[in-house]
């Protein structure tokens, strides 16, 4: 079999998605997600102008060889744009391999290790009351695990609670970056109150998660982790920016609150130290950012040595294509933890028909050959790309901070 064409489809059925479609001389094709929220067109050009010419004529079955060719052959290795492009190609090639073998992706990886995949959803509110209600609604929908975010008194909308926040993105998606305001001191005092109220209201049973979105220093994260210990969180996510992986040692010294990290990671090198020193409990790498199925499998196998469980990133800006690849991996991977799933709009489900199915608080990838997700190109063409950015964050004095 030979690759005959590579197409890059950019569409915006409510938010921007970048999808690569690889065609072969035997009529089989595969698709992959290459979406980098807020920098989408960089990946489009990387794929269209630089990668596509390298793929024509190659054997799509040689997934590992193509992965290594695109990773090492780039010379300028790693980074979100390069790795999203490699991820998209890799996902499409595994899709083709599954179709050629007439097998769902999880079977190619080693078969099912569980019956279904537990997910967590997002609940947020500007006030603690609103957030408590939002968690209750998600419990009523059958979710066993829920991420709770809340507005902070004295601050306008913060992460995930913005007025314009597109459900599931965790932030506002606008034609220019929306500017949010942050205060660590106000945040640190308020968050334990949220989880106190959630435990008082719903008891010990729900898995409760919280995402700090890289906004603390290690000692502040250590303090928050300690303050949250009575509420037995499933995890505290991205407490500190992780360019300095060693910074996570300080958090570990002070708290037993489980730590999740890594949605922005794009190679194993971003997480090697925090994993081998067991500074985290969940690795959040996801198929669209961390090298596709091939890249993710390598990271997850490494994580399994250090008691670390998987937790693929999966909000609305991870397209239903990458969600499909994630859920196949989730069904197979022995050290599975949880899958983020904030859901999609009806239009997104239409643009990306998929075999994966939701059953309350769980997903299953389905039995379709490959990853089981397709793209309706005619429908996608009705929703062209619209420039949009993630928010940026400033401290109250105007200092640029972490969003
Ligand atoms: O854990 N989930 C998250 O942090 C996400 O909701 C991110 O804010 C968005 O994917 C950014 O595009
Ligand atoms: Co996050």
mmCIF file of C-alpha atoms and ligand atoms in Angstrom:
data_model
loop_
_atom_site.group_PDB
_atom_site.id
_atom_site.type_symbol
_atom_site.label_atom_id
_atom_site.label_comp_id
_atom_site.label_asym_id
_atom_site.label_seq_id
_atom_site.Cartn_x
_atom_site.Cartn_y
_atom_site.Cartn_z
ATOM 1 C CA UNK A 1 0.000 0.000 0.000
ATOM 2 C CA UNK A 2 1.235 3.545 -0.740
ATOM 3 C CA UNK A 3 0.218 6.994 0.522
ATOM 4 C CA UNK A 4 -1.176 8.909 -2.450
ATOM 5 C CA UNK A 5 -2.466 12.140 -0.896
ATOM 6 C CA UNK A 6 -2.440 14.116 2.343
ATOM 7 C CA UNK A 7 -5.210 16.636 3.020
ATOM 8 C CA UNK A 8 -5.416 19.095 5.935
ATOM 9 C CA UNK A 9 -8.944 20.119 6.850
ATOM 10 C CA UNK A 10 -9.461 23.134 9.123
ATOM 11 C CA UNK A 11 -12.983 23.691 10.375
ATOM 12 C CA UNK A 12 -14.713 25.577 13.151
ATOM 13 C CA UNK A 13 -18.018 23.937 14.167
ATOM 14 C CA UNK A 14 -18.050 25.955 17.389
ATOM 15 C CA UNK A 15 -14.260 25.932 17.796
ATOM 16 C CA UNK A 16 -11.272 25.380 15.511
ATOM 17 C CA UNK A 17 -10.117 21.860 14.673
ATOM 18 C CA UNK A 18 -7.235 20.740 12.436
ATOM 19 C CA UNK A 19 -7.713 17.315 10.865
ATOM 20 C CA UNK A 20 -5.286 15.490 8.603
ATOM 21 C CA UNK A 21 -6.608 12.926 6.094
ATOM 22 C CA UNK A 22 -4.154 10.457 4.540
ATOM 23 C CA UNK A 23 -5.295 8.644 1.382
ATOM 24 C CA UNK A 24 -3.778 5.424 -0.044
ATOM 25 C CA UNK A 25 -3.684 3.640 -3.398
ATOM 26 C CA UNK A 26 -5.913 0.874 -1.996
ATOM 27 C CA UNK A 27 -8.777 3.240 -1.251
ATOM 28 C CA UNK A 28 -8.256 3.144 2.525
ATOM 29 C CA UNK A 29 -7.787 6.472 4.337
ATOM 30 C CA UNK A 30 -7.096 7.506 7.887
ATOM 31 C CA UNK A 31 -7.624 10.724 9.803
ATOM 32 C CA UNK A 32 -5.811 12.373 12.714
ATOM 33 C CA UNK A 33 -6.237 15.412 14.963
ATOM 34 C CA UNK A 34 -3.553 18.119 14.913
ATOM 35 C CA UNK A 35 -5.358 20.877 16.819
ATOM 36 C CA UNK A 36 -3.243 23.307 18.868
ATOM 37 C CA UNK A 37 -5.697 25.682 20.485
ATOM 38 C CA UNK A 38 -4.888 29.289 19.492
ATOM 39 C CA UNK A 39 -2.068 28.402 17.070
ATOM 40 C CA UNK A 40 -3.970 26.117 14.687
ATOM 41 C CA UNK A 41 -2.667 27.479 11.359
ATOM 42 C CA UNK A 42 0.945 26.842 12.352
ATOM 43 C CA UNK A 43 0.153 23.129 12.396
ATOM 44 C CA UNK A 44 -1.757 23.413 9.112
ATOM 45 C CA UNK A 45 1.295 24.865 7.391
ATOM 46 C CA UNK A 46 3.668 22.433 9.089
ATOM 47 C CA UNK A 47 1.589 19.567 7.753
ATOM 48 C CA UNK A 48 0.699 20.996 4.335
ATOM 49 C CA UNK A 49 3.960 22.687 3.403
ATOM 50 C CA UNK A 50 6.540 20.524 5.123
ATOM 51 C CA UNK A 51 5.234 17.081 6.066
ATOM 52 C CA UNK A 52 2.813 16.155 3.253
ATOM 53 C CA UNK A 53 5.517 16.091 0.515
ATOM 54 C CA UNK A 54 7.538 13.657 2.682
ATOM 55 C CA UNK A 55 4.676 11.170 2.999
ATOM 56 C CA UNK A 56 3.589 10.711 -0.630
ATOM 57 C CA UNK A 57 4.648 7.282 -1.896
ATOM 58 C CA UNK A 58 5.503 5.874 1.552
ATOM 59 C CA UNK A 59 4.060 2.641 2.930
ATOM 60 C CA UNK A 60 1.462 3.697 5.570
ATOM 61 C CA UNK A 61 2.047 0.435 7.450
ATOM 62 C CA UNK A 62 5.504 1.657 8.511
ATOM 63 C CA UNK A 63 4.111 3.775 11.346
ATOM 64 C CA UNK A 64 7.164 3.696 13.612
ATOM 65 C CA UNK A 65 9.557 4.434 10.736
ATOM 66 C CA UNK A 66 7.471 7.442 9.662
ATOM 67 C CA UNK A 67 7.235 8.644 13.282
ATOM 68 C CA UNK A 68 11.024 8.476 13.699
ATOM 69 C CA UNK A 69 11.533 10.027 10.264
ATOM 70 C CA UNK A 70 9.342 13.024 11.147
ATOM 71 C CA UNK A 71 10.765 13.347 14.702
ATOM 72 C CA UNK A 72 14.485 12.927 14.033
ATOM 73 C CA UNK A 73 14.354 14.181 10.473
ATOM 74 C CA UNK A 74 12.950 17.549 11.572
ATOM 75 C CA UNK A 75 16.269 18.264 13.295
ATOM 76 C CA UNK A 76 14.444 20.915 15.331
ATOM 77 C CA UNK A 77 12.870 18.372 17.592
ATOM 78 C CA UNK A 78 9.925 18.495 20.012
ATOM 79 C CA UNK A 79 7.594 21.426 20.668
ATOM 80 C CA UNK A 80 3.795 21.726 20.413
ATOM 81 C CA UNK A 81 3.565 22.434 16.674
ATOM 82 C CA UNK A 82 5.959 19.720 15.493
ATOM 83 C CA UNK A 83 4.516 17.139 17.843
ATOM 84 C CA UNK A 84 0.881 17.958 16.987
ATOM 85 C CA UNK A 85 1.715 17.454 13.320
ATOM 86 C CA UNK A 86 3.437 14.140 14.068
ATOM 87 C CA UNK A 87 0.505 13.189 16.302
ATOM 88 C CA UNK A 88 -2.018 13.836 13.532
ATOM 89 C CA UNK A 89 -0.086 11.756 10.997
ATOM 90 C CA UNK A 90 0.445 8.967 13.516
ATOM 91 C CA UNK A 91 -3.251 8.806 14.430
ATOM 92 C CA UNK A 92 -4.166 8.624 10.734
ATOM 93 C CA UNK A 93 -1.659 5.829 10.086
ATOM 94 C CA UNK A 94 -2.952 3.745 12.995
ATOM 95 C CA UNK A 95 -6.455 4.358 11.644
ATOM 96 C CA UNK A 96 -5.377 2.960 8.252
ATOM 97 C CA UNK A 97 -3.640 -0.006 9.882
ATOM 98 C CA UNK A 98 -6.779 -0.869 11.823
ATOM 99 C CA UNK A 99 -8.903 -0.629 8.699
ATOM 100 C CA UNK A 100 -6.443 -2.771 6.744
ATOM 101 C CA UNK A 101 -6.500 -5.383 9.523
ATOM 102 C CA UNK A 102 -10.248 -4.933 9.992
ATOM 103 C CA UNK A 103 -9.582 -4.449 13.731
ATOM 104 C CA UNK A 104 -10.379 -1.663 16.222
ATOM 105 C CA UNK A 105 -7.263 0.156 17.395
ATOM 106 C CA UNK A 106 -7.446 -1.171 20.970
ATOM 107 C CA UNK A 107 -7.155 -4.724 19.613
ATOM 108 C CA UNK A 108 -3.996 -3.798 17.700
ATOM 109 C CA UNK A 109 -2.518 -2.457 20.948
ATOM 110 C CA UNK A 110 -3.145 -5.644 22.915
ATOM 111 C CA UNK A 111 -6.868 -5.885 23.516
ATOM 112 C CA UNK A 112 -9.167 -4.599 26.230
ATOM 113 C CA UNK A 113 -7.873 -4.411 29.812
ATOM 114 C CA UNK A 114 -11.302 -3.256 31.133
ATOM 115 C CA UNK A 115 -14.934 -3.206 30.138
ATOM 116 C CA UNK A 116 -15.207 0.576 29.796
ATOM 117 C CA UNK A 117 -13.358 3.829 30.413
ATOM 118 C CA UNK A 118 -14.194 6.047 33.399
ATOM 119 C CA UNK A 119 -14.301 9.750 32.525
ATOM 120 C CA UNK A 120 -14.476 12.976 34.477
ATOM 121 C CA UNK A 121 -16.493 16.009 33.423
ATOM 122 C CA UNK A 122 -16.268 19.744 34.213
ATOM 123 C CA UNK A 123 -18.467 21.654 36.672
ATOM 124 C CA UNK A 124 -17.980 25.304 37.478
ATOM 125 C CA UNK A 125 -19.718 28.334 38.957
ATOM 126 C CA UNK A 126 -19.001 31.931 39.764
ATOM 127 C CA UNK A 127 -19.970 31.237 43.384
ATOM 128 C CA UNK A 128 -19.550 28.188 45.619
ATOM 129 C CA UNK A 129 -23.328 27.680 45.536
ATOM 130 C CA UNK A 130 -23.326 27.679 41.732
ATOM 131 C CA UNK A 131 -20.362 25.310 41.611
ATOM 132 C CA UNK A 132 -21.987 22.939 44.126
ATOM 133 C CA UNK A 133 -25.146 22.876 42.003
ATOM 134 C CA UNK A 134 -23.124 22.286 38.839
ATOM 135 C CA UNK A 135 -21.387 19.286 40.441
ATOM 136 C CA UNK A 136 -24.794 17.932 41.468
ATOM 137 C CA UNK A 137 -26.025 18.179 37.896
ATOM 138 C CA UNK A 138 -23.022 16.210 36.624
ATOM 139 C CA UNK A 139 -23.615 13.544 39.281
ATOM 140 C CA UNK A 140 -27.213 13.298 38.100
ATOM 141 C CA UNK A 141 -25.885 12.707 34.561
ATOM 142 C CA UNK A 142 -24.008 9.692 35.882
ATOM 143 C CA UNK A 143 -20.471 11.048 36.220
ATOM 144 C CA UNK A 144 -18.496 9.396 39.017
ATOM 145 C CA UNK A 145 -15.686 11.970 38.744
ATOM 146 C CA UNK A 146 -16.117 15.704 38.401
ATOM 147 C CA UNK A 147 -13.665 18.601 38.118
ATOM 148 C CA UNK A 148 -14.865 21.557 40.163
ATOM 149 C CA UNK A 149 -13.783 25.129 39.439
ATOM 150 C CA UNK A 150 -15.114 28.291 41.056
ATOM 151 C CA UNK A 151 -14.943 32.068 40.763
ATOM 152 C CA UNK A 152 -12.886 33.837 43.432
ATOM 153 C CA UNK A 153 -14.493 36.662 45.458
ATOM 154 C CA UNK A 154 -12.927 39.975 44.531
ATOM 155 C CA UNK A 155 -11.851 38.731 41.111
ATOM 156 C CA UNK A 156 -13.760 38.910 37.820
ATOM 157 C CA UNK A 157 -14.258 35.580 36.048
ATOM 158 C CA UNK A 158 -11.278 33.231 36.458
ATOM 159 C CA UNK A 159 -10.214 30.020 34.703
ATOM 160 C CA UNK A 160 -13.187 28.083 33.426
ATOM 161 C CA UNK A 161 -15.871 30.305 34.963
ATOM 162 C CA UNK A 162 -15.735 33.133 32.407
ATOM 163 C CA UNK A 163 -18.946 34.687 31.109
ATOM 164 C CA UNK A 164 -17.949 33.805 27.568
ATOM 165 C CA UNK A 165 -16.479 30.495 28.579
ATOM 166 C CA UNK A 166 -17.268 27.913 25.904
ATOM 167 C CA UNK A 167 -18.542 24.869 27.798
ATOM 168 C CA UNK A 168 -15.776 22.347 28.055
ATOM 169 C CA UNK A 169 -12.863 24.486 26.937
ATOM 170 C CA UNK A 170 -12.155 25.655 30.446
ATOM 171 C CA UNK A 171 -11.536 29.116 29.109
ATOM 172 C CA UNK A 172 -12.907 31.750 26.783
ATOM 173 C CA UNK A 173 -12.229 31.418 23.083
ATOM 174 C CA UNK A 174 -12.275 34.863 21.426
ATOM 175 C CA UNK A 175 -10.978 36.613 18.327
ATOM 176 C CA UNK A 176 -8.370 38.257 20.585
ATOM 177 C CA UNK A 177 -7.143 36.877 23.887
ATOM 178 C CA UNK A 178 -9.506 37.691 26.711
ATOM 179 C CA UNK A 179 -7.575 39.068 29.715
ATOM 180 C CA UNK A 180 -8.327 37.440 33.052
ATOM 181 C CA UNK A 181 -7.188 38.714 36.477
ATOM 182 C CA UNK A 182 -5.546 36.505 39.100
ATOM 183 C CA UNK A 183 -4.714 36.655 42.789
ATOM 184 C CA UNK A 184 -2.999 33.671 44.349
ATOM 185 C CA UNK A 185 -3.756 34.796 47.897
ATOM 186 C CA UNK A 186 -7.493 35.199 47.241
ATOM 187 C CA UNK A 187 -7.522 31.842 45.398
ATOM 188 C CA UNK A 188 -5.658 29.925 48.108
ATOM 189 C CA UNK A 189 -8.075 31.043 50.824
ATOM 190 C CA UNK A 190 -11.197 30.243 48.796
ATOM 191 C CA UNK A 191 -10.615 26.854 47.175
ATOM 192 C CA UNK A 192 -10.646 24.790 50.409
ATOM 193 C CA UNK A 193 -14.073 26.312 51.158
ATOM 194 C CA UNK A 194 -15.369 24.987 47.847
ATOM 195 C CA UNK A 195 -14.279 21.437 48.613
ATOM 196 C CA UNK A 196 -15.496 21.618 52.191
ATOM 197 C CA UNK A 197 -18.955 22.492 50.831
ATOM 198 C CA UNK A 198 -18.770 19.782 48.161
ATOM 199 C CA UNK A 199 -17.908 17.079 50.689
ATOM 200 C CA UNK A 200 -20.557 18.371 53.131
ATOM 201 C CA UNK A 201 -23.117 18.233 50.317
ATOM 202 C CA UNK A 202 -22.204 15.043 48.446
ATOM 203 C CA UNK A 203 -20.165 13.038 50.956
ATOM 204 C CA UNK A 204 -17.039 10.982 50.253
ATOM 205 C CA UNK A 205 -18.242 9.073 47.225
ATOM 206 C CA UNK A 206 -17.791 11.426 44.232
ATOM 207 C CA UNK A 207 -14.267 11.666 42.819
ATOM 208 C CA UNK A 208 -13.538 15.396 43.018
ATOM 209 C CA UNK A 209 -10.791 16.982 40.928
ATOM 210 C CA UNK A 210 -9.423 20.514 40.689
ATOM 211 C CA UNK A 211 -7.266 22.239 38.093
ATOM 212 C CA UNK A 212 -4.932 25.029 39.218
ATOM 213 C CA UNK A 213 -3.804 25.576 35.633
ATOM 214 C CA UNK A 214 -0.108 26.276 36.391
ATOM 215 C CA UNK A 215 -0.718 29.308 38.611
ATOM 216 C CA UNK A 216 1.140 28.571 41.831
ATOM 217 C CA UNK A 217 4.743 28.332 43.001
ATOM 218 C CA UNK A 218 5.819 24.998 44.494
ATOM 219 C CA UNK A 219 5.487 26.127 48.108
ATOM 220 C CA UNK A 220 2.030 27.612 47.419
ATOM 221 C CA UNK A 221 1.000 24.341 45.760
ATOM 222 C CA UNK A 222 2.354 22.448 48.773
ATOM 223 C CA UNK A 223 0.222 24.626 51.024
ATOM 224 C CA UNK A 224 -2.907 24.170 48.912
ATOM 225 C CA UNK A 225 -2.338 20.413 48.700
ATOM 226 C CA UNK A 226 -2.124 20.246 52.505
ATOM 227 C CA UNK A 227 -5.221 22.421 52.942
ATOM 228 C CA UNK A 228 -7.168 20.119 50.598
ATOM 229 C CA UNK A 229 -6.099 16.835 52.238
ATOM 230 C CA UNK A 230 -9.238 16.574 54.431
ATOM 231 C CA UNK A 231 -11.378 16.573 51.255
ATOM 232 C CA UNK A 232 -9.528 13.643 49.679
ATOM 233 C CA UNK A 233 -9.338 14.958 46.104
ATOM 234 C CA UNK A 234 -8.886 12.518 43.267
ATOM 235 C CA UNK A 235 -6.207 14.966 42.125
ATOM 236 C CA UNK A 236 -4.896 18.534 42.124
ATOM 237 C CA UNK A 237 -3.970 19.272 38.506
ATOM 238 C CA UNK A 238 -1.175 21.364 36.990
ATOM 239 C CA UNK A 239 -0.453 23.180 40.258
ATOM 240 C CA UNK A 240 2.840 24.644 38.994
ATOM 241 C CA UNK A 241 4.337 25.282 35.539
ATOM 242 C CA UNK A 242 6.545 22.259 34.879
ATOM 243 C CA UNK A 243 9.421 23.570 32.795
ATOM 244 C CA UNK A 244 11.273 23.066 36.082
ATOM 245 C CA UNK A 245 10.305 19.462 36.766
ATOM 246 C CA UNK A 246 12.418 19.499 39.976
ATOM 247 C CA UNK A 247 9.977 22.065 41.393
ATOM 248 C CA UNK A 248 7.545 19.226 41.990
ATOM 249 C CA UNK A 249 9.853 17.738 44.638
ATOM 250 C CA UNK A 250 8.813 20.455 47.093
ATOM 251 C CA UNK A 251 5.110 19.737 46.607
ATOM 252 C CA UNK A 252 5.675 16.010 47.177
ATOM 253 C CA UNK A 253 7.551 16.674 50.401
ATOM 254 C CA UNK A 254 4.540 18.379 51.937
ATOM 255 C CA UNK A 255 1.308 16.797 50.783
ATOM 256 C CA UNK A 256 -0.397 13.518 50.005
ATOM 257 C CA UNK A 257 -2.970 15.141 47.718
ATOM 258 C CA UNK A 258 -2.496 13.290 44.401
ATOM 259 C CA UNK A 259 -0.938 15.386 41.635
ATOM 260 C CA UNK A 260 -1.850 15.331 37.924
ATOM 261 C CA UNK A 261 0.376 16.951 35.315
ATOM 262 C CA UNK A 262 1.089 17.168 31.648
ATOM 263 C CA UNK A 263 -1.709 18.233 29.302
ATOM 264 C CA UNK A 264 0.754 20.668 27.683
ATOM 265 C CA UNK A 265 3.540 18.077 27.414
ATOM 266 C CA UNK A 266 4.484 16.940 23.937
ATOM 267 C CA UNK A 267 7.267 14.424 24.533
ATOM 268 C CA UNK A 268 8.399 12.010 27.211
ATOM 269 C CA UNK A 269 11.288 14.368 27.963
ATOM 270 C CA UNK A 270 8.828 16.899 29.397
ATOM 271 C CA UNK A 271 7.850 14.385 32.075
ATOM 272 C CA UNK A 272 10.822 12.025 32.521
ATOM 273 C CA UNK A 273 12.077 13.450 35.829
ATOM 274 C CA UNK A 274 8.671 13.939 37.486
ATOM 275 C CA UNK A 275 7.807 10.374 36.563
ATOM 276 C CA UNK A 276 11.017 8.588 37.543
ATOM 277 C CA UNK A 277 11.061 10.460 40.876
ATOM 278 C CA UNK A 278 7.351 9.673 41.343
ATOM 279 C CA UNK A 279 6.527 13.344 41.885
ATOM 280 C CA UNK A 280 3.159 12.938 40.163
ATOM 281 C CA UNK A 281 0.332 10.387 40.265
ATOM 282 C CA UNK A 282 -1.330 10.962 36.872
ATOM 283 C CA UNK A 283 0.260 11.821 33.538
ATOM 284 C CA UNK A 284 -2.078 13.894 31.366
ATOM 285 C CA UNK A 285 -0.350 13.559 28.002
ATOM 286 C CA UNK A 286 -2.868 13.139 25.188
ATOM 287 C CA UNK A 287 -2.821 11.713 21.658
ATOM 288 C CA UNK A 288 -3.053 15.023 19.782
ATOM 289 C CA UNK A 289 -0.130 16.698 21.588
ATOM 290 C CA UNK A 290 2.266 13.916 22.630
ATOM 291 C CA UNK A 291 3.061 12.130 19.383
ATOM 292 C CA UNK A 292 -0.165 10.272 18.645
ATOM 293 C CA UNK A 293 -0.711 6.633 19.565
ATOM 294 C CA UNK A 294 2.991 5.841 19.110
ATOM 295 C CA UNK A 295 4.152 8.690 21.342
ATOM 296 C CA UNK A 296 1.516 8.164 23.991
ATOM 297 C CA UNK A 297 2.127 4.423 24.283
ATOM 298 C CA UNK A 298 5.815 5.107 24.996
ATOM 299 C CA UNK A 299 5.012 7.659 27.714
ATOM 300 C CA UNK A 300 2.372 5.478 29.348
ATOM 301 C CA UNK A 301 4.601 2.391 29.408
ATOM 302 C CA UNK A 302 7.343 4.473 31.081
ATOM 303 C CA UNK A 303 4.788 5.841 33.578
ATOM 304 C CA UNK A 304 3.644 2.325 34.470
ATOM 305 C CA UNK A 305 7.081 1.542 35.920
ATOM 306 C CA UNK A 306 6.634 4.335 38.502
ATOM 307 C CA UNK A 307 3.082 3.617 39.697
ATOM 308 C CA UNK A 308 1.768 6.514 37.583
ATOM 309 C CA UNK A 309 -1.640 6.235 35.946
ATOM 310 C CA UNK A 310 -2.863 7.714 32.672
ATOM 311 C CA UNK A 311 -5.277 10.625 32.437
ATOM 312 C CA UNK A 312 -5.509 11.777 28.823
ATOM 313 C CA UNK A 313 -6.396 15.438 28.388
ATOM 314 C CA UNK A 314 -9.810 15.603 26.725
ATOM 315 C CA UNK A 315 -11.716 18.903 26.809
ATOM 316 C CA UNK A 316 -13.655 20.190 23.811
ATOM 317 C CA UNK A 317 -10.498 21.437 22.100
ATOM 318 C CA UNK A 318 -9.280 17.862 21.782
ATOM 319 C CA UNK A 319 -11.303 16.910 18.714
ATOM 320 C CA UNK A 320 -13.586 13.861 18.634
ATOM 321 C CA UNK A 321 -10.854 12.262 16.485
ATOM 322 C CA UNK A 322 -8.221 12.479 19.217
ATOM 323 C CA UNK A 323 -10.905 11.506 21.738
ATOM 324 C CA UNK A 324 -11.424 8.346 19.713
ATOM 325 C CA UNK A 325 -7.711 7.547 19.704
ATOM 326 C CA UNK A 326 -7.529 8.327 23.429
ATOM 327 C CA UNK A 327 -10.406 6.007 24.324
ATOM 328 C CA UNK A 328 -8.882 3.105 22.387
ATOM 329 C CA UNK A 329 -5.648 3.636 24.306
ATOM 330 C CA UNK A 330 -7.628 4.011 27.562
ATOM 331 C CA UNK A 331 -9.337 0.648 26.996
ATOM 332 C CA UNK A 332 -6.007 -1.113 26.450
ATOM 333 C CA UNK A 333 -3.467 0.623 28.710
ATOM 334 C CA UNK A 334 -2.832 -1.440 31.878
ATOM 335 C CA UNK A 335 -2.108 1.609 34.084
ATOM 336 C CA UNK A 336 -5.266 3.484 33.128
ATOM 337 C CA UNK A 337 -6.382 6.236 35.497
ATOM 338 C CA UNK A 338 -9.163 8.346 34.024
ATOM 339 C CA UNK A 339 -10.151 10.160 30.805
ATOM 340 C CA UNK A 340 -11.116 13.837 30.718
ATOM 341 C CA UNK A 341 -14.357 14.297 28.798
ATOM 342 C CA UNK A 342 -16.165 17.629 28.796
ATOM 343 C CA UNK A 343 -18.401 16.624 25.888
ATOM 344 C CA UNK A 344 -19.080 18.108 22.468
ATOM 345 C CA UNK A 345 -21.901 20.060 20.820
ATOM 346 C CA UNK A 346 -24.380 18.208 18.576
ATOM 347 C CA UNK A 347 -22.766 19.888 15.547
ATOM 348 C CA UNK A 348 -19.323 18.611 16.492
ATOM 349 C CA UNK A 349 -20.718 15.078 16.763
ATOM 350 C CA UNK A 350 -22.174 15.558 13.270
ATOM 351 C CA UNK A 351 -18.953 16.867 11.732
ATOM 352 C CA UNK A 352 -16.996 14.016 13.324
ATOM 353 C CA UNK A 353 -19.165 10.872 13.272
ATOM 354 C CA UNK A 354 -17.650 8.381 15.697
ATOM 355 C CA UNK A 355 -17.942 4.807 16.937
ATOM 356 C CA UNK A 356 -17.011 5.787 20.500
ATOM 357 C CA UNK A 357 -20.036 5.988 22.718
ATOM 358 C CA UNK A 358 -20.801 7.541 26.094
ATOM 359 C CA UNK A 359 -22.697 5.675 28.808
ATOM 360 C CA UNK A 360 -23.123 8.113 31.701
ATOM 361 C CA UNK A 361 -19.740 8.393 33.370
ATOM 362 C CA UNK A 362 -17.990 6.037 30.978
ATOM 363 C CA UNK A 363 -16.895 5.848 27.343
ATOM 364 C CA UNK A 364 -16.229 2.878 25.060
ATOM 365 C CA UNK A 365 -14.299 3.147 21.762
ATOM 366 C CA UNK A 366 -16.624 0.843 19.848
ATOM 367 C CA UNK A 367 -15.652 -1.989 17.484
ATOM 368 C CA UNK A 368 -15.194 -0.123 14.194
ATOM 369 C CA UNK A 369 -11.865 -0.822 12.448
ATOM 370 C CA UNK A 370 -9.206 1.794 13.153
ATOM 371 C CA UNK A 371 -10.053 4.498 15.694
ATOM 372 C CA UNK A 372 -13.631 4.644 14.496
ATOM 373 C CA UNK A 373 -13.895 8.395 13.889
ATOM 374 C CA UNK A 374 -14.526 10.085 10.540
ATOM 375 C CA UNK A 375 -14.973 13.619 9.249
ATOM 376 C CA UNK A 376 -17.897 14.844 7.160
ATOM 377 C CA UNK A 377 -15.900 17.086 4.838
ATOM 378 C CA UNK A 378 -18.925 18.742 3.229
ATOM 379 C CA UNK A 379 -20.360 19.683 6.606
ATOM 380 C CA UNK A 380 -16.945 20.756 7.906
ATOM 381 C CA UNK A 381 -16.545 23.074 4.903
ATOM 382 C CA UNK A 382 -19.614 25.006 6.046
ATOM 383 C CA UNK A 383 -17.708 26.055 9.188
ATOM 384 C CA UNK A 384 -14.453 27.675 8.108
ATOM 385 C CA UNK A 385 -11.596 28.579 10.451
ATOM 386 C CA UNK A 386 -12.127 31.595 12.697
ATOM 387 C CA UNK A 387 -9.091 33.054 14.416
ATOM 388 C CA UNK A 388 -9.461 32.517 18.170
ATOM 389 C CA UNK A 389 -7.179 32.545 21.192
ATOM 390 C CA UNK A 390 -7.095 31.160 24.672
ATOM 391 C CA UNK A 391 -7.252 33.800 27.403
ATOM 392 C CA UNK A 392 -4.189 35.364 28.982
ATOM 393 C CA UNK A 393 -3.872 36.054 32.688
ATOM 394 C CA UNK A 394 -2.527 39.023 34.619
ATOM 395 C CA UNK A 395 -2.024 39.621 38.313
ATOM 396 C CA UNK A 396 -3.985 42.469 39.859
ATOM 397 C CA UNK A 397 -0.993 44.777 39.311
ATOM 398 C CA UNK A 398 -0.951 43.937 35.599
ATOM 399 C CA UNK A 399 1.925 41.445 35.634
ATOM 400 C CA UNK A 400 1.462 38.760 32.982
ATOM 401 C CA UNK A 401 0.872 35.473 34.763
ATOM 402 C CA UNK A 402 0.033 31.867 33.826
ATOM 403 C CA UNK A 403 -3.397 31.160 32.395
HETATM 404 O O1 LIG B 1 -7.647 20.013 32.141
HETATM 405 N N1 LIG B 1 -8.171 20.606 31.186
HETATM 406 C C1 LIG B 1 -7.811 21.821 30.839
HETATM 407 O O2 LIG B 1 -6.968 22.457 31.475
HETATM 408 C C2 LIG B 1 -8.429 22.370 29.592
HETATM 409 O O3 LIG B 1 -9.748 22.683 29.771
HETATM 410 C C3 LIG B 1 -7.637 23.551 29.059
HETATM 411 O O4 LIG B 1 -8.021 24.704 29.759
HETATM 412 C C4 LIG B 1 -7.951 23.713 27.592
HETATM 413 O O5 LIG B 1 -7.779 22.487 26.957
HETATM 414 C C5 LIG B 1 -6.998 24.706 26.956
HETATM 415 O O6 LIG B 1 -7.215 24.687 25.556
HETATM 416 CO CO1 LIG B 2 -5.989 21.113 32.852
#
